[in-house]
mmCIF file of C-alpha atoms in Angstrom:
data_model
loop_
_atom_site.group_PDB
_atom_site.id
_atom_site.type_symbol
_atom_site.label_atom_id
_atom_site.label_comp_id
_atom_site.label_asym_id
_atom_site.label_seq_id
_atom_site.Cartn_x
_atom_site.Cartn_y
_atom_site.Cartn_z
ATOM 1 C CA UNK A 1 12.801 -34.741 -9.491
ATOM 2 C CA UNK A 2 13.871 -34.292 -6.047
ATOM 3 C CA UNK A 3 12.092 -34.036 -3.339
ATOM 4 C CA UNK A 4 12.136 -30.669 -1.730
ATOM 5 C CA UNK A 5 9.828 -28.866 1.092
ATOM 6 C CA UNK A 6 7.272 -26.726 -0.084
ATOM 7 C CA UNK A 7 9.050 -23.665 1.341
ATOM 8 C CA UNK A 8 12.581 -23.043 2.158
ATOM 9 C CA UNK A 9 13.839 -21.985 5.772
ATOM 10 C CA UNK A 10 16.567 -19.218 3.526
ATOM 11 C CA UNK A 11 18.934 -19.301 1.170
ATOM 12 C CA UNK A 12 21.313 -20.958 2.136
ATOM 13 C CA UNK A 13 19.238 -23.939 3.946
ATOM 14 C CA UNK A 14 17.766 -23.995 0.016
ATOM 15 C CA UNK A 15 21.634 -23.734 -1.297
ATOM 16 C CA UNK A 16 22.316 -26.769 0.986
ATOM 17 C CA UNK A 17 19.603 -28.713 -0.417
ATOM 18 C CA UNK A 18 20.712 -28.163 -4.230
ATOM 19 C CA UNK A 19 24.118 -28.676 -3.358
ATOM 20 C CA UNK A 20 22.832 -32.163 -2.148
ATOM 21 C CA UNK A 21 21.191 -32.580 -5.818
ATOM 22 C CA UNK A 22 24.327 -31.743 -7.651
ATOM 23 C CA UNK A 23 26.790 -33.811 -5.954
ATOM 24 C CA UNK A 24 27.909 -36.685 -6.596
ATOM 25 C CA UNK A 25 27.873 -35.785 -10.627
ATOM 26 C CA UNK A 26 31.152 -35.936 -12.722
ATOM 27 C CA UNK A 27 31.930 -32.015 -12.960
ATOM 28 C CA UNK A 28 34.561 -30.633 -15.190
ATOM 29 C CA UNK A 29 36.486 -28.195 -13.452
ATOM 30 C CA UNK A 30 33.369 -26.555 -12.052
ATOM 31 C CA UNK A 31 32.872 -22.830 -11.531
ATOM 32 C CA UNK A 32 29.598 -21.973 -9.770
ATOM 33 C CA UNK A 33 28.102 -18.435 -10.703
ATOM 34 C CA UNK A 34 25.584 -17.083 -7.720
ATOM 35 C CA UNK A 35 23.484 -14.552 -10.306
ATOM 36 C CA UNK A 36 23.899 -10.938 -7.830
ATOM 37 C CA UNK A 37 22.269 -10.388 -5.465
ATOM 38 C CA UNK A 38 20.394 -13.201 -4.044
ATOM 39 C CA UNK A 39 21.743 -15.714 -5.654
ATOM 40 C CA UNK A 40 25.009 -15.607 -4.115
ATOM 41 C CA UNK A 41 23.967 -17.139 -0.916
ATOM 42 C CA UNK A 42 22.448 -19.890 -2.443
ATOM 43 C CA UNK A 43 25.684 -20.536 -4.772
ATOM 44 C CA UNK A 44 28.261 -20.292 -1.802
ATOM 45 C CA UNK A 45 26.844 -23.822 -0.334
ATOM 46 C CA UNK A 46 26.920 -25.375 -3.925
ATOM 47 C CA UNK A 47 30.340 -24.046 -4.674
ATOM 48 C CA UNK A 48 31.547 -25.365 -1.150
ATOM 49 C CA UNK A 49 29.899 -28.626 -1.386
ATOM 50 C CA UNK A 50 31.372 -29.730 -4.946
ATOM 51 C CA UNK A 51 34.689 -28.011 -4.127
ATOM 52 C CA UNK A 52 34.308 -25.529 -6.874
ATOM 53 C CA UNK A 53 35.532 -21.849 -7.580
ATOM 54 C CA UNK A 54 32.826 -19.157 -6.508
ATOM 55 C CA UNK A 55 32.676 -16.199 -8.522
ATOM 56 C CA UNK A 56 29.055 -13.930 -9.177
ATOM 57 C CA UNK A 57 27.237 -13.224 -12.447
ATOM 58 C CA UNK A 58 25.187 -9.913 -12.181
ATOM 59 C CA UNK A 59 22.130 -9.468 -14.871
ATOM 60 C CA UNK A 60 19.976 -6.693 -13.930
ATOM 61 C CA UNK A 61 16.307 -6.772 -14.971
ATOM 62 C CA UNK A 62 14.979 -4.196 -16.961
ATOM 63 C CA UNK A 63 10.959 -3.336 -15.717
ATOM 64 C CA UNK A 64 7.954 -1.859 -17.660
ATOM 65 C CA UNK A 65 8.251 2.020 -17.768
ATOM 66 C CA UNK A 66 6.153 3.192 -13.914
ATOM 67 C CA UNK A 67 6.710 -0.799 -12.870
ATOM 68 C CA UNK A 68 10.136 -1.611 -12.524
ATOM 69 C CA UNK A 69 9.383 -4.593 -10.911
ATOM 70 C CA UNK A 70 7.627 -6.113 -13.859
ATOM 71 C CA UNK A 71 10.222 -7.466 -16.352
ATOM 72 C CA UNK A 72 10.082 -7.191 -19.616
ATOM 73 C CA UNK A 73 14.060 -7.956 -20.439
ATOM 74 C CA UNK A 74 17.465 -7.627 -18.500
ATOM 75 C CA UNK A 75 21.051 -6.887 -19.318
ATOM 76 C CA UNK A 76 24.398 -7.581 -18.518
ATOM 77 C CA UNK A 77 27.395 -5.183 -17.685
ATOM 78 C CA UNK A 78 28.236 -5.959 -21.290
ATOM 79 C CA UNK A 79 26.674 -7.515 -24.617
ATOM 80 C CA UNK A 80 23.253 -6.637 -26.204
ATOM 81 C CA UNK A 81 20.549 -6.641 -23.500
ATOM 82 C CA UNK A 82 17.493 -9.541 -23.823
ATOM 83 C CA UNK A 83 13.874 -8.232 -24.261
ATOM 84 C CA UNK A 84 10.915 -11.069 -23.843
ATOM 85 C CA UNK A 85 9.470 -10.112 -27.811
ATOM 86 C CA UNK A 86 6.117 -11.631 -26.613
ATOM 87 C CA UNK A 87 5.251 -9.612 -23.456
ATOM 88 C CA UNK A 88 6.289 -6.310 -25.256
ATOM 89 C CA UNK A 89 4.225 -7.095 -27.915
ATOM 90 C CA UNK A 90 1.710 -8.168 -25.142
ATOM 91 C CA UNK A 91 1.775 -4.867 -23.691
ATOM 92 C CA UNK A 92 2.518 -2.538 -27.161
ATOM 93 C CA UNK A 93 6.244 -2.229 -25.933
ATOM 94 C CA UNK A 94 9.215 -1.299 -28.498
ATOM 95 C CA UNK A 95 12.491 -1.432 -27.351
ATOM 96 C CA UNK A 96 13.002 2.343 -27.430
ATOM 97 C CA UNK A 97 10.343 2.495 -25.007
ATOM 98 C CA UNK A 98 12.790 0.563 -22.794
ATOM 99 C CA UNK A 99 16.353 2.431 -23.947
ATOM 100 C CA UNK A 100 16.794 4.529 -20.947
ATOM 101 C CA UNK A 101 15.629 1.877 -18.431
ATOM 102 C CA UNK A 102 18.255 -0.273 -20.222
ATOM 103 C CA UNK A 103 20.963 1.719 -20.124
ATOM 104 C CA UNK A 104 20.578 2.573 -16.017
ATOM 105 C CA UNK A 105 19.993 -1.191 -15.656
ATOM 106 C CA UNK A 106 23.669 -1.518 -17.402
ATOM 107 C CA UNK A 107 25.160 1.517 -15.469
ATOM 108 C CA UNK A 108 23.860 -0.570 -12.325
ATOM 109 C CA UNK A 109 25.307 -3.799 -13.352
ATOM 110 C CA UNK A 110 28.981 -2.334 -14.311
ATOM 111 C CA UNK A 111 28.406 -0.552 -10.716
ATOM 112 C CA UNK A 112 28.037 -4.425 -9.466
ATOM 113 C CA UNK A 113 30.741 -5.648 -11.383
ATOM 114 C CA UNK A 114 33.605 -3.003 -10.348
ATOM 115 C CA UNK A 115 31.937 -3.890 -6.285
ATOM 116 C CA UNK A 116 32.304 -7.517 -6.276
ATOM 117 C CA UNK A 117 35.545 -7.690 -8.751
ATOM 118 C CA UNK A 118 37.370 -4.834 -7.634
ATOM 119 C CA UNK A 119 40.945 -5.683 -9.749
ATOM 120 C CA UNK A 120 40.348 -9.235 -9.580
ATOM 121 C CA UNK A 121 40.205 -10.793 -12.889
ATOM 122 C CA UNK A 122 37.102 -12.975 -13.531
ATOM 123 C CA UNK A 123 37.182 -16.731 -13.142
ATOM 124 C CA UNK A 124 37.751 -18.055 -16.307
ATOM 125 C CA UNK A 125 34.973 -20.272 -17.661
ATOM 126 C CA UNK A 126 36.540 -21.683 -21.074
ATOM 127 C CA UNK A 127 36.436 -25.107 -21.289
ATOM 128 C CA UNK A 128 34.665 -25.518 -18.073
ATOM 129 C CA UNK A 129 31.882 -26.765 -16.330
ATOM 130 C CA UNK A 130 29.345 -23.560 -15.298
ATOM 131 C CA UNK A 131 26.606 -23.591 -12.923
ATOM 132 C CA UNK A 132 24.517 -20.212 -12.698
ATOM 133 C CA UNK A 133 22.509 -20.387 -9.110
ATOM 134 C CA UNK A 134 19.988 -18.173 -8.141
ATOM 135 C CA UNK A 135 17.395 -18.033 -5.717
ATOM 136 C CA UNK A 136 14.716 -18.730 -7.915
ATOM 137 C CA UNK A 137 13.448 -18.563 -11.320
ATOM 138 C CA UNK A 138 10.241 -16.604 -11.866
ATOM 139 C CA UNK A 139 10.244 -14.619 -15.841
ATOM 140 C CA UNK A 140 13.387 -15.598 -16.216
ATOM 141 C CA UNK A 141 14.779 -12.519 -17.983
ATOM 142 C CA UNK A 142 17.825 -11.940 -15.659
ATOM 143 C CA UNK A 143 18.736 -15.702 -16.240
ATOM 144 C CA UNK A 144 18.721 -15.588 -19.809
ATOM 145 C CA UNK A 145 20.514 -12.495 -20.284
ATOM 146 C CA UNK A 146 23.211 -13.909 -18.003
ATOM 147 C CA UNK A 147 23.255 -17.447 -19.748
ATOM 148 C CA UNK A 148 23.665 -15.494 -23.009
ATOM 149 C CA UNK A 149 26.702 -13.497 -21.984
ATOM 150 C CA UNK A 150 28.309 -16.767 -20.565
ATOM 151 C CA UNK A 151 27.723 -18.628 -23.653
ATOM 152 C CA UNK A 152 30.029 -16.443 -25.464
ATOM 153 C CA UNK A 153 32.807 -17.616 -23.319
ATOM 154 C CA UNK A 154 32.290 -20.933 -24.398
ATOM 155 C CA UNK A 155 31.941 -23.004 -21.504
ATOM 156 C CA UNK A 156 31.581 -27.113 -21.873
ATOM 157 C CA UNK A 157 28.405 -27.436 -20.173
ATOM 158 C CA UNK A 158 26.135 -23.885 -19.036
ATOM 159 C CA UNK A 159 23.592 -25.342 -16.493
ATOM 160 C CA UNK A 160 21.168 -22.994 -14.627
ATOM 161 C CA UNK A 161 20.244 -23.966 -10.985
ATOM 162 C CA UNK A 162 17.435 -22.702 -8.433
ATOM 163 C CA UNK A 163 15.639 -24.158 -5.830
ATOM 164 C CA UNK A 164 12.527 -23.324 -6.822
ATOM 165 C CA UNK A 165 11.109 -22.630 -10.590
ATOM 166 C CA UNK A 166 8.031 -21.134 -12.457
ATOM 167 C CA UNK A 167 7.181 -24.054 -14.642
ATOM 168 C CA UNK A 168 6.721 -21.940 -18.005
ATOM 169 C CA UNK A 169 10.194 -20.250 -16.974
ATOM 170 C CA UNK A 170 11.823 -23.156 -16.594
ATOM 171 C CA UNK A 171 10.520 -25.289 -19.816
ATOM 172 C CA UNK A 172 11.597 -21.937 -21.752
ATOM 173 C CA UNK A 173 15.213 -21.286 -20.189
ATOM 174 C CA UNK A 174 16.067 -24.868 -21.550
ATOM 175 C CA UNK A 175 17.038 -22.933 -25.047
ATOM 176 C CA UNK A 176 19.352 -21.275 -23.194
ATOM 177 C CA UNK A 177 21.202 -23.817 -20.768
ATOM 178 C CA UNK A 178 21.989 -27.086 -21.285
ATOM 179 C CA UNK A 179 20.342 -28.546 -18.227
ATOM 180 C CA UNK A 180 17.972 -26.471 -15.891
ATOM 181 C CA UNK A 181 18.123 -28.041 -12.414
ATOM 182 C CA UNK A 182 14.896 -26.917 -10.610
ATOM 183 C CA UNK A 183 14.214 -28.520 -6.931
ATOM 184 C CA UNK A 184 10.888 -27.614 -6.888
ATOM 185 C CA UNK A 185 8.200 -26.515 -9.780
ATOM 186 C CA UNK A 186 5.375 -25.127 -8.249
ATOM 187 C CA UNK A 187 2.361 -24.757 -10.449
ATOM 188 C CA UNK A 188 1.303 -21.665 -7.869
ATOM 189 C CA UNK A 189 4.422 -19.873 -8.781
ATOM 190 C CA UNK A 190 3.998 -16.420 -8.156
ATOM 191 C CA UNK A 191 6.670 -14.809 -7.102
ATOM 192 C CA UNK A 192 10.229 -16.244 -5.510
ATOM 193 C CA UNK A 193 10.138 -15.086 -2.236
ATOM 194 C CA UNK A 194 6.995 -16.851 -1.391
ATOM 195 C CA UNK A 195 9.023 -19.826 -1.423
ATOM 196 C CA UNK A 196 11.082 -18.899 1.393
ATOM 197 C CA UNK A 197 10.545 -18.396 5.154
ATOM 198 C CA UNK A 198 13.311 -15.935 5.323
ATOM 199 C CA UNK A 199 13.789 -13.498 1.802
ATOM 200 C CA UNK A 200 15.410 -10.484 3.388
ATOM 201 C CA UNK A 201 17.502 -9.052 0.500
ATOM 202 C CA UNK A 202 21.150 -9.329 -0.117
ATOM 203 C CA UNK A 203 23.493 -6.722 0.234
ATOM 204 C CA UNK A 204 26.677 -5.862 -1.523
ATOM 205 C CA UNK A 205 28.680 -6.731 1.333
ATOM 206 C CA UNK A 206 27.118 -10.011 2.243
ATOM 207 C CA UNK A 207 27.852 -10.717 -1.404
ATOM 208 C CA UNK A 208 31.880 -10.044 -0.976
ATOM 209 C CA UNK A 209 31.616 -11.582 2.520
ATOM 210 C CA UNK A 210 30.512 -14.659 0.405
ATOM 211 C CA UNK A 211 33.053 -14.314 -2.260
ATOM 212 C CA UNK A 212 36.193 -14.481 0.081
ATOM 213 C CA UNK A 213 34.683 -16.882 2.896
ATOM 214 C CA UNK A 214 36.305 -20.409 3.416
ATOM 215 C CA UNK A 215 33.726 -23.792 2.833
ATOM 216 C CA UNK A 216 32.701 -23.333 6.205
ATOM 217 C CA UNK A 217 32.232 -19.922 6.101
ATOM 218 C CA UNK A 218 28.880 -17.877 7.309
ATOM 219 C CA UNK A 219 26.044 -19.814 7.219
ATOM 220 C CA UNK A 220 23.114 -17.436 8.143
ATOM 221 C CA UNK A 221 23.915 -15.091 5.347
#
């Protein structure tokens, strides 16, 4: 395991630092997915650094009915949306409980998708090396719905990246990638943003800024 500071100056001083970890490795035609919104910023200095294609993978979580922040699942703009069984049954959740969050989660992420693709096809990610970046991994929910929907493409290798990981999410998510590269795995994990100095949230157009920006594009985004 790397070594990595307990807390990261921002996303893409933590981007810099995976990048750093994921060099160096015999990639197959890499494509680097930042999962929308936050981890864009964080993908942008891996894709530049390996001399990848950038593109975004948007997964929006789907929260307990009056907590929305509180995951239970999460969905993609397309595909059958991912529900963690165990924490519904946990909480005496049924899906239907969840349908209409679910299907404003999807509106939200098709919303996302027409934004940041406009009539730009999507990178194609046959045959290729994929690495999905975020800016951390905390249930995990968004990551696995968005690992699931890329596995259907049938990639060569699916590896999820983030530079810092809740242990339990991490050990779990490894059914769903084929490597999970964590730079740090605190046992104190609470929620991701503690692991940053700065965690202002990323907008749509910092996200397209991203998208179109040369390797040595904006660095303070």
């Amino acid at each position: 395991m790397a070594t990595a500071p307990e807390v990261f100056l921002d996303r893409p001083a933590a981007g810099r630092l995976l990048a750093a970890r994921l060099r160096g490795r015999a990639w197959h035609d890499p494509v680097v997915l930042g999962l929308a919104r936050g981890g864009v910023p964080v993908a942008a200095q891996v894709a530049w650094e390996l001399g990848a294609s950038l593109d975004v993978a948007v997964s929006r979580k789907i929260g307990v009915p009056g907590q929305p922040e509180f995951g239970v699942g999460a969905v993609t703009a397309d595909g059958p949306p991912y529900y963690a069984e165990q924490t519904l049954t946990m909480l005496g959740l049924d899906v239907r409980d969840l349908s209409r969050a679910c299907a404003e989660e999807r509106e939200e992420a098709r919303r996302r998708v027409l934004r940041y693709q406009g009539d730009r096809p999507p990178t194609p990610t046959r045959g290729r090396d994929v690495l999905v970046i975020d800016d951390g991994l905390a249930t995990g929910v968004t990551a696995t719905a968005a690992l699931r929907a890329l596995r259907r493409t049938e990639p060569r290798l699916l590896v999820f990246a983030a530079p810092a990981c809740a242990p339990d999410a991490a050990q779990a998510l490894a059914a769903e990638a084929d490597e999970v590269v964590c730079l740090s795995l605190p046992s104190s994990f609470v929620a991701v943003g503690q692991w940053y100095q700065d965690f202002d949230q990323t907008s749509d157009d910092e996200v397209l800024a991203l998208l179109t920006a040369e390797p040595d594009g904006p660095a303070s985004m």
